[in-house]
mmCIF file of C-alpha atoms and ligand atoms in Angstrom:
data_model
loop_
_atom_site.group_PDB
_atom_site.id
_atom_site.type_symbol
_atom_site.label_atom_id
_atom_site.label_comp_id
_atom_site.label_asym_id
_atom_site.label_seq_id
_atom_site.Cartn_x
_atom_site.Cartn_y
_atom_site.Cartn_z
ATOM 1 C CA MET Y 28 -39.781 -40.136 14.924
ATOM 2 C CA PRO Y 29 -38.453 -38.779 11.945
ATOM 3 C CA SER Y 30 -34.718 -40.723 10.901
ATOM 4 C CA ASN Y 31 -32.036 -38.233 10.893
ATOM 5 C CA ARG Y 32 -30.111 -40.773 8.801
ATOM 6 C CA GLN Y 33 -30.569 -38.668 5.429
ATOM 7 C CA ALA Y 34 -28.427 -35.776 6.897
ATOM 8 C CA ILE Y 35 -25.540 -38.228 8.171
ATOM 9 C CA VAL Y 36 -24.876 -39.114 4.174
ATOM 10 C CA ALA Y 37 -21.490 -37.919 2.844
ATOM 11 C CA ALA Y 38 -21.248 -34.680 1.296
ATOM 12 C CA PRO Y 39 -20.754 -35.889 -2.779
ATOM 13 C CA ALA Y 40 -17.124 -35.427 -3.465
ATOM 14 C CA PRO Y 41 -16.251 -31.835 -4.757
ATOM 15 C CA GLU Y 42 -16.116 -31.788 -8.633
ATOM 16 C CA ARG Y 43 -12.779 -30.339 -9.528
ATOM 17 C CA TYR Y 44 -11.478 -29.931 -13.072
ATOM 18 C CA VAL Y 45 -8.248 -28.475 -14.920
ATOM 19 C CA ILE Y 46 -8.425 -27.080 -18.697
ATOM 20 C CA ALA Y 47 -6.231 -25.799 -20.700
ATOM 21 C CA ALA Y 48 -7.094 -22.370 -22.027
ATOM 22 C CA ASP Y 49 -5.863 -19.233 -22.804
ATOM 23 C CA GLY Y 50 -2.214 -20.413 -22.767
ATOM 24 C CA GLY Y 51 -2.438 -21.607 -19.216
ATOM 25 C CA ALA Y 52 -4.387 -23.746 -17.027
ATOM 26 C CA ILE Y 53 -7.433 -23.238 -15.301
ATOM 27 C CA GLU Y 54 -8.406 -24.713 -12.512
ATOM 28 C CA TYR Y 55 -11.899 -24.955 -11.409
ATOM 29 C CA GLU Y 56 -14.660 -26.467 -9.041
ATOM 30 C CA VAL Y 57 -18.037 -27.081 -9.846
ATOM 31 C CA VAL Y 58 -20.916 -26.509 -7.104
ATOM 32 C CA ARG Y 59 -24.199 -27.276 -8.360
ATOM 33 C CA SER Y 60 -27.216 -26.594 -7.205
ATOM 34 C CA GLN Y 61 -31.353 -27.411 -7.388
ATOM 35 C CA LYS Y 62 -31.965 -23.861 -6.853
ATOM 36 C CA ARG Y 63 -30.378 -22.961 -10.229
ATOM 37 C CA ARG Y 64 -33.031 -23.561 -13.066
ATOM 38 C CA ARG Y 65 -30.655 -22.277 -16.266
ATOM 39 C CA THR Y 66 -27.827 -20.077 -15.869
ATOM 40 C CA VAL Y 67 -23.986 -20.599 -15.036
ATOM 41 C CA GLU Y 68 -22.103 -18.397 -12.992
ATOM 42 C CA ILE Y 69 -18.365 -18.171 -12.860
ATOM 43 C CA ARG Y 70 -16.940 -16.404 -9.184
ATOM 44 C CA VAL Y 71 -12.930 -15.870 -8.632
ATOM 45 C CA ASP Y 72 -12.613 -16.213 -4.741
ATOM 46 C CA PRO Y 73 -9.112 -14.250 -3.470
ATOM 47 C CA PRO Y 74 -6.586 -15.260 -4.205
ATOM 48 C CA ASN Y 75 -7.395 -17.590 -7.355
ATOM 49 C CA ARG Y 76 -10.260 -19.843 -6.447
ATOM 50 C CA VAL Y 77 -12.543 -20.214 -9.442
ATOM 51 C CA MET Y 78 -15.769 -21.728 -8.648
ATOM 52 C CA VAL Y 79 -18.043 -22.531 -11.199
ATOM 53 C CA HIS Y 80 -22.404 -22.371 -9.962
ATOM 54 C CA ALA Y 81 -24.357 -24.339 -12.161
ATOM 55 C CA PRO Y 82 -27.473 -26.493 -12.513
ATOM 56 C CA LEU Y 83 -27.410 -29.659 -11.443
ATOM 57 C CA ARG Y 84 -27.470 -31.266 -14.884
ATOM 58 C CA THR Y 85 -25.240 -29.085 -16.585
ATOM 59 C CA SER Y 86 -22.645 -31.569 -18.819
ATOM 60 C CA LYS Y 87 -18.773 -31.428 -17.873
ATOM 61 C CA GLY Y 88 -18.488 -30.541 -21.453
ATOM 62 C CA MET Y 89 -20.967 -27.371 -21.363
ATOM 63 C CA LEU Y 90 -19.051 -26.109 -18.296
ATOM 64 C CA ALA Y 91 -15.745 -26.459 -19.708
ATOM 65 C CA ALA Y 92 -16.603 -24.587 -22.736
ATOM 66 C CA ILE Y 93 -18.227 -21.556 -20.745
ATOM 67 C CA VAL Y 94 -15.118 -21.606 -18.163
ATOM 68 C CA THR Y 95 -13.006 -21.339 -21.894
ATOM 69 C CA ARG Y 96 -14.785 -18.778 -23.123
ATOM 70 C CA ARG Y 97 -14.137 -16.879 -19.842
ATOM 71 C CA ALA Y 98 -10.388 -17.672 -19.718
ATOM 72 C CA LYS Y 99 -9.663 -14.108 -20.166
ATOM 73 C CA TRP Y 100 -11.875 -12.295 -17.812
ATOM 74 C CA ILE Y 101 -10.831 -15.237 -15.190
ATOM 75 C CA ALA Y 102 -7.401 -14.449 -15.763
ATOM 76 C CA ARG Y 103 -8.281 -10.389 -15.188
ATOM 77 C CA GLN Y 104 -9.783 -11.306 -11.744
ATOM 78 C CA ILE Y 105 -6.923 -13.076 -10.587
ATOM 79 C CA ALA Y 106 -4.685 -10.547 -11.250
ATOM 80 C CA ARG Y 107 -6.513 -7.835 -9.970
ATOM 81 C CA HIS Y 108 -6.903 -9.986 -6.676
ATOM 82 C CA ALA Y 109 -3.162 -10.117 -6.736
ATOM 83 C CA ALA Y 110 -2.625 -6.483 -7.404
ATOM 84 C CA VAL Y 111 -4.769 -5.934 -4.325
ATOM 85 C CA ALA Y 112 -3.084 -8.401 -2.178
ATOM 86 C CA THR Y 113 0.412 -7.066 -2.686
ATOM 87 C CA ARG Y 114 -0.644 -3.319 -2.432
ATOM 88 C CA ALA Y 115 0.508 -1.787 0.930
ATOM 89 C CA PRO Y 116 -2.472 -1.095 3.316
ATOM 90 C CA ARG Y 117 -2.622 2.836 3.222
ATOM 91 C CA HIS Y 118 -1.582 4.650 6.276
ATOM 92 C CA TYR Y 119 -2.268 8.682 4.798
ATOM 93 C CA VAL Y 120 1.400 9.442 5.642
ATOM 94 C CA THR Y 121 3.841 11.636 3.850
ATOM 95 C CA GLY Y 122 4.865 10.108 1.053
ATOM 96 C CA GLU Y 123 2.253 7.645 0.071
ATOM 97 C CA ARG Y 124 0.356 8.540 -3.443
ATOM 98 C CA ILE Y 125 -3.391 9.449 -3.870
ATOM 99 C CA ARG Y 126 -5.449 9.719 -6.870
ATOM 100 C CA TYR Y 127 -7.022 12.722 -8.098
ATOM 101 C CA LEU Y 128 -8.224 13.477 -11.831
ATOM 102 C CA GLY Y 129 -5.874 10.866 -13.089
ATOM 103 C CA ASN Y 130 -3.148 12.406 -11.703
ATOM 104 C CA ASP Y 131 -0.677 11.220 -8.526
ATOM 105 C CA LEU Y 132 -0.791 13.697 -5.469
ATOM 106 C CA VAL Y 133 1.810 12.845 -2.753
ATOM 107 C CA LEU Y 134 0.705 13.392 0.553
ATOM 108 C CA ARG Y 135 2.454 15.462 3.060
ATOM 109 C CA SER Y 136 1.269 15.361 6.634
ATOM 110 C CA HIS Y 137 2.556 17.597 9.701
ATOM 111 C CA ILE Y 138 1.076 18.528 12.879
ATOM 112 C CA GLY Y 139 -0.267 22.383 13.030
ATOM 113 C CA ALA Y 140 0.697 24.593 15.873
ATOM 114 C CA GLY Y 141 -1.061 27.867 15.712
ATOM 115 C CA HIS Y 142 -4.479 27.275 14.819
ATOM 116 C CA PHE Y 143 -5.049 24.671 16.914
ATOM 117 C CA GLY Y 144 -4.992 26.672 19.884
ATOM 118 C CA ALA Y 145 -7.619 27.385 22.682
ATOM 119 C CA GLY Y 146 -11.120 28.247 21.158
ATOM 120 C CA GLY Y 147 -9.844 27.068 17.691
ATOM 121 C CA SER Y 148 -10.763 24.002 15.359
ATOM 122 C CA LYS Y 149 -9.312 20.892 16.104
ATOM 123 C CA LYS Y 150 -10.434 19.533 12.758
ATOM 124 C CA PRO Y 151 -7.383 18.054 10.414
ATOM 125 C CA SER Y 152 -7.434 19.950 7.354
ATOM 126 C CA ALA Y 153 -6.254 19.255 3.630
ATOM 127 C CA GLN Y 154 -5.123 21.700 1.249
ATOM 128 C CA LEU Y 155 -3.643 21.349 -2.556
ATOM 129 C CA ARG Y 156 0.027 22.465 -2.926
ATOM 130 C CA ARG Y 157 1.087 21.782 -6.813
ATOM 131 C CA ASP Y 158 1.508 17.900 -7.048
ATOM 132 C CA ALA Y 159 1.121 17.540 -2.992
ATOM 133 C CA LEU Y 160 -1.627 17.286 -0.944
ATOM 134 C CA GLU Y 161 -0.745 18.980 2.667
ATOM 135 C CA ILE Y 162 -2.540 17.698 5.483
ATOM 136 C CA THR Y 163 -2.298 19.368 9.125
ATOM 137 C CA LEU Y 164 -3.021 17.588 11.932
ATOM 138 C CA PRO Y 165 -3.810 18.347 15.704
ATOM 139 C CA PRO Y 166 -1.320 17.623 18.034
ATOM 140 C CA GLY Y 167 -1.057 15.228 20.577
ATOM 141 C CA LEU Y 168 -2.342 12.143 18.612
ATOM 142 C CA SER Y 169 -1.477 8.440 18.373
ATOM 143 C CA ALA Y 170 0.098 6.794 15.093
ATOM 144 C CA GLU Y 171 -3.102 5.704 14.937
ATOM 145 C CA ALA Y 172 -5.359 8.438 15.792
ATOM 146 C CA CYS Y 173 -3.516 10.547 13.098
ATOM 147 C CA SER Y 174 -3.939 8.453 10.090
ATOM 148 C CA GLU Y 175 -7.339 7.927 10.985
ATOM 149 C CA ALA Y 176 -8.164 11.921 11.562
ATOM 150 C CA ALA Y 177 -5.932 12.007 7.981
ATOM 151 C CA SER Y 178 -8.020 9.742 6.099
ATOM 152 C CA ARG Y 179 -10.967 11.573 7.055
ATOM 153 C CA ALA Y 180 -9.216 15.207 5.927
ATOM 154 C CA VAL Y 181 -8.540 13.463 2.743
ATOM 155 C CA GLU Y 182 -11.812 11.644 2.115
ATOM 156 C CA SER Y 183 -13.473 15.781 3.290
ATOM 157 C CA TRP Y 184 -11.345 17.360 1.093
ATOM 158 C CA TYR Y 185 -12.062 14.528 -2.282
ATOM 159 C CA ARG Y 186 -15.740 15.280 -1.412
ATOM 160 C CA GLU Y 187 -15.356 18.937 -1.491
ATOM 161 C CA ARG Y 188 -13.463 18.734 -4.737
ATOM 162 C CA ALA Y 189 -15.437 16.202 -6.205
ATOM 163 C CA LEU Y 190 -18.714 18.642 -5.785
ATOM 164 C CA ALA Y 191 -16.795 21.771 -7.122
ATOM 165 C CA GLU Y 192 -15.168 19.699 -10.270
ATOM 166 C CA ILE Y 193 -18.623 17.795 -10.832
ATOM 167 C CA SER Y 194 -20.516 20.610 -10.536
ATOM 168 C CA ARG Y 195 -18.358 22.958 -12.742
ATOM 169 C CA ARG Y 196 -18.548 20.200 -15.851
ATOM 170 C CA VAL Y 197 -22.400 19.563 -15.206
ATOM 171 C CA LYS Y 198 -23.033 22.896 -15.761
ATOM 172 C CA LEU Y 199 -20.836 23.421 -18.989
ATOM 173 C CA TRP Y 200 -22.174 20.267 -20.961
ATOM 174 C CA ALA Y 201 -26.064 21.155 -19.456
ATOM 175 C CA GLU Y 202 -25.145 24.034 -21.970
ATOM 176 C CA ARG Y 203 -23.837 22.458 -25.051
ATOM 177 C CA MET Y 204 -26.648 19.450 -24.557
ATOM 178 C CA ASP Y 205 -29.228 22.278 -23.902
ATOM 179 C CA VAL Y 206 -30.762 20.211 -20.568
ATOM 180 C CA ARG Y 207 -31.514 21.679 -17.448
ATOM 181 C CA PRO Y 208 -30.316 19.540 -14.189
ATOM 182 C CA ALA Y 209 -32.288 20.257 -11.149
ATOM 183 C CA GLY Y 210 -28.953 20.369 -8.906
ATOM 184 C CA VAL Y 211 -25.859 18.141 -8.417
ATOM 185 C CA ARG Y 212 -24.790 16.628 -5.027
ATOM 186 C CA VAL Y 213 -22.039 14.015 -4.196
ATOM 187 C CA ARG Y 214 -22.667 10.752 -1.882
ATOM 188 C CA ASP Y 215 -20.849 7.636 -1.328
ATOM 189 C CA GLN Y 216 -22.683 5.429 -3.596
ATOM 190 C CA LYS Y 217 -20.951 1.921 -3.309
ATOM 191 C CA THR Y 218 -21.825 0.681 -6.759
ATOM 192 C CA ARG Y 219 -22.542 3.627 -9.030
ATOM 193 C CA TRP Y 220 -20.730 6.367 -10.244
ATOM 194 C CA GLY Y 221 -23.799 8.414 -10.796
ATOM 195 C CA SER Y 222 -27.518 8.824 -11.040
ATOM 196 C CA CYS Y 223 -30.398 10.673 -12.543
ATOM 197 C CA GLY Y 224 -33.194 11.250 -10.365
ATOM 198 C CA PRO Y 225 -36.966 11.549 -11.794
ATOM 199 C CA THR Y 226 -36.672 15.263 -11.174
ATOM 200 C CA GLY Y 227 -33.140 15.379 -13.159
ATOM 201 C CA LEU Y 228 -31.721 15.865 -10.057
ATOM 202 C CA LEU Y 229 -28.117 14.260 -10.341
ATOM 203 C CA HIS Y 230 -26.090 12.418 -7.722
ATOM 204 C CA PHE Y 231 -22.463 11.814 -8.344
ATOM 205 C CA ASN Y 232 -19.686 9.286 -6.377
ATOM 206 C CA TRP Y 233 -17.305 11.733 -4.705
ATOM 207 C CA ARG Y 234 -14.682 9.100 -5.709
ATOM 208 C CA LEU Y 235 -15.258 9.503 -9.449
ATOM 209 C CA ILE Y 236 -13.064 12.806 -9.057
ATOM 210 C CA MET Y 237 -10.169 9.866 -8.612
ATOM 211 C CA ALA Y 238 -10.619 9.306 -12.502
ATOM 212 C CA PRO Y 239 -8.973 11.611 -15.012
ATOM 213 C CA PRO Y 240 -10.779 14.079 -16.357
ATOM 214 C CA VAL Y 241 -12.266 12.413 -19.773
ATOM 215 C CA VAL Y 242 -13.848 9.769 -17.511
ATOM 216 C CA VAL Y 243 -15.258 12.017 -15.392
ATOM 217 C CA ASP Y 244 -17.073 13.947 -18.657
ATOM 218 C CA TYR Y 245 -18.202 10.918 -19.785
ATOM 219 C CA VAL Y 246 -20.372 9.991 -16.499
ATOM 220 C CA VAL Y 247 -21.591 13.549 -16.434
ATOM 221 C CA VAL Y 248 -22.488 13.158 -19.740
ATOM 222 C CA HIS Y 249 -23.929 9.939 -19.153
ATOM 223 C CA GLU Y 250 -26.243 10.868 -16.165
ATOM 224 C CA LEU Y 251 -27.414 14.319 -18.249
ATOM 225 C CA ALA Y 252 -28.376 12.660 -21.203
ATOM 226 C CA HIS Y 253 -30.519 10.858 -18.626
ATOM 227 C CA ILE Y 254 -32.962 13.822 -18.484
ATOM 228 C CA ARG Y 255 -33.951 13.275 -22.218
ATOM 229 C CA HIS Y 256 -33.453 9.618 -21.932
ATOM 230 C CA PRO Y 257 -34.437 7.964 -18.719
ATOM 231 C CA HIS Y 258 -33.592 4.764 -19.846
ATOM 232 C CA HIS Y 259 -30.421 2.570 -21.596
ATOM 233 C CA ARG Y 260 -32.356 2.194 -24.991
ATOM 234 C CA PRO Y 261 -30.212 2.902 -28.696
ATOM 235 C CA ALA Y 262 -31.279 6.709 -28.708
ATOM 236 C CA PHE Y 263 -29.887 7.226 -24.907
ATOM 237 C CA TRP Y 264 -26.689 5.841 -26.061
ATOM 238 C CA ARG Y 265 -26.661 8.052 -29.457
ATOM 239 C CA CYS Y 266 -27.243 10.770 -27.189
ATOM 240 C CA VAL Y 267 -24.126 10.326 -25.343
ATOM 241 C CA GLU Y 268 -21.882 9.124 -28.232
ATOM 242 C CA ARG Y 269 -22.843 12.884 -30.074
ATOM 243 C CA TYR Y 270 -21.204 14.358 -27.068
ATOM 244 C CA VAL Y 271 -18.433 11.406 -26.094
ATOM 245 C CA PRO Y 272 -17.720 9.658 -29.248
ATOM 246 C CA ASP Y 273 -15.160 7.438 -27.201
ATOM 247 C CA TRP Y 274 -17.175 6.525 -24.437
ATOM 248 C CA GLN Y 275 -16.794 2.970 -24.697
ATOM 249 C CA GLU Y 276 -13.142 3.435 -24.518
ATOM 250 C CA GLN Y 277 -13.740 5.692 -21.086
ATOM 251 C CA ARG Y 278 -16.052 3.241 -19.640
ATOM 252 C CA ARG Y 279 -13.690 0.435 -20.174
ATOM 253 C CA VAL Y 280 -11.297 2.271 -18.281
ATOM 254 C CA LEU Y 281 -13.882 2.987 -14.840
ATOM 255 C CA HIS Y 282 -14.555 -0.581 -14.806
ATOM 256 C CA ARG Y 283 -10.109 -1.554 -15.257
ATOM 257 C CA GLU Y 284 -9.802 1.216 -12.779
ATOM 258 C CA GLY Y 285 -12.695 2.046 -10.356
ATOM 259 C CA PRO Y 286 -12.289 -0.997 -7.839
ATOM 260 C CA GLU Y 287 -9.149 1.076 -6.910
ATOM 261 C CA TYR Y 288 -10.806 4.239 -7.035
ATOM 262 C CA ARG Y 289 -13.221 2.606 -4.069
ATOM 263 C CA GLU Y 290 -10.567 1.131 -1.680
ATOM 264 C CA VAL Y 291 -10.138 4.711 -0.348
HETATM 265 ZN ZN1 LIG V 25 -27.555 5.115 -17.138
#
């Protein structure tokens, strides 16, 4: 019978270190694994737990150097977790704000009467009025059902606006860039802002409509440039740069603000 004794051996004490970096102290835990051959990966788990995944034999000094080099990035992750934690959950009620083309819209929700009559549509609706998004909800819903219905109305409004606004910009830029996209679709892409299929069909994440117009233009130009250059080699970036000279700045904004757009 095989012995189970090996399995009972206590796990090694976790390796924990503190180093001074970037004007503060960073405490981190090292998780070593046999499967990892070369790469060291740093993750920041909420709220502020810094985990360093490393191969078995990477020296402490090497790990400290890597953590020091990533100090600013680590601080940013911790700040981002803190910002998300303190944000109140959205209920889609009057007074809440949502993003639209880089601006804030205030939500105003009210219960509709007339147009929800017998045979009429029970669908909630959303309509833009200056800097407010007015949501009309069917009568007789609980508070919870109201916020769910309002959230659906906001999302379908976003999708509608995204398709209209992005299509308009695609048409404009395609003419300037002299390329012919096969069509534009918006969908829910968790990790991407846009993509260009082999036939020139462009897909965009509807959440992009929350971003400032210059950022939307960068993503549009990026995908259109893929019609000519289906890769990310220098020729592709030269093409993007010709139409959006400050594309690097727009990409940074997307990295910085993108996680917020995904929370809706
Ligand atoms: Zn690309």
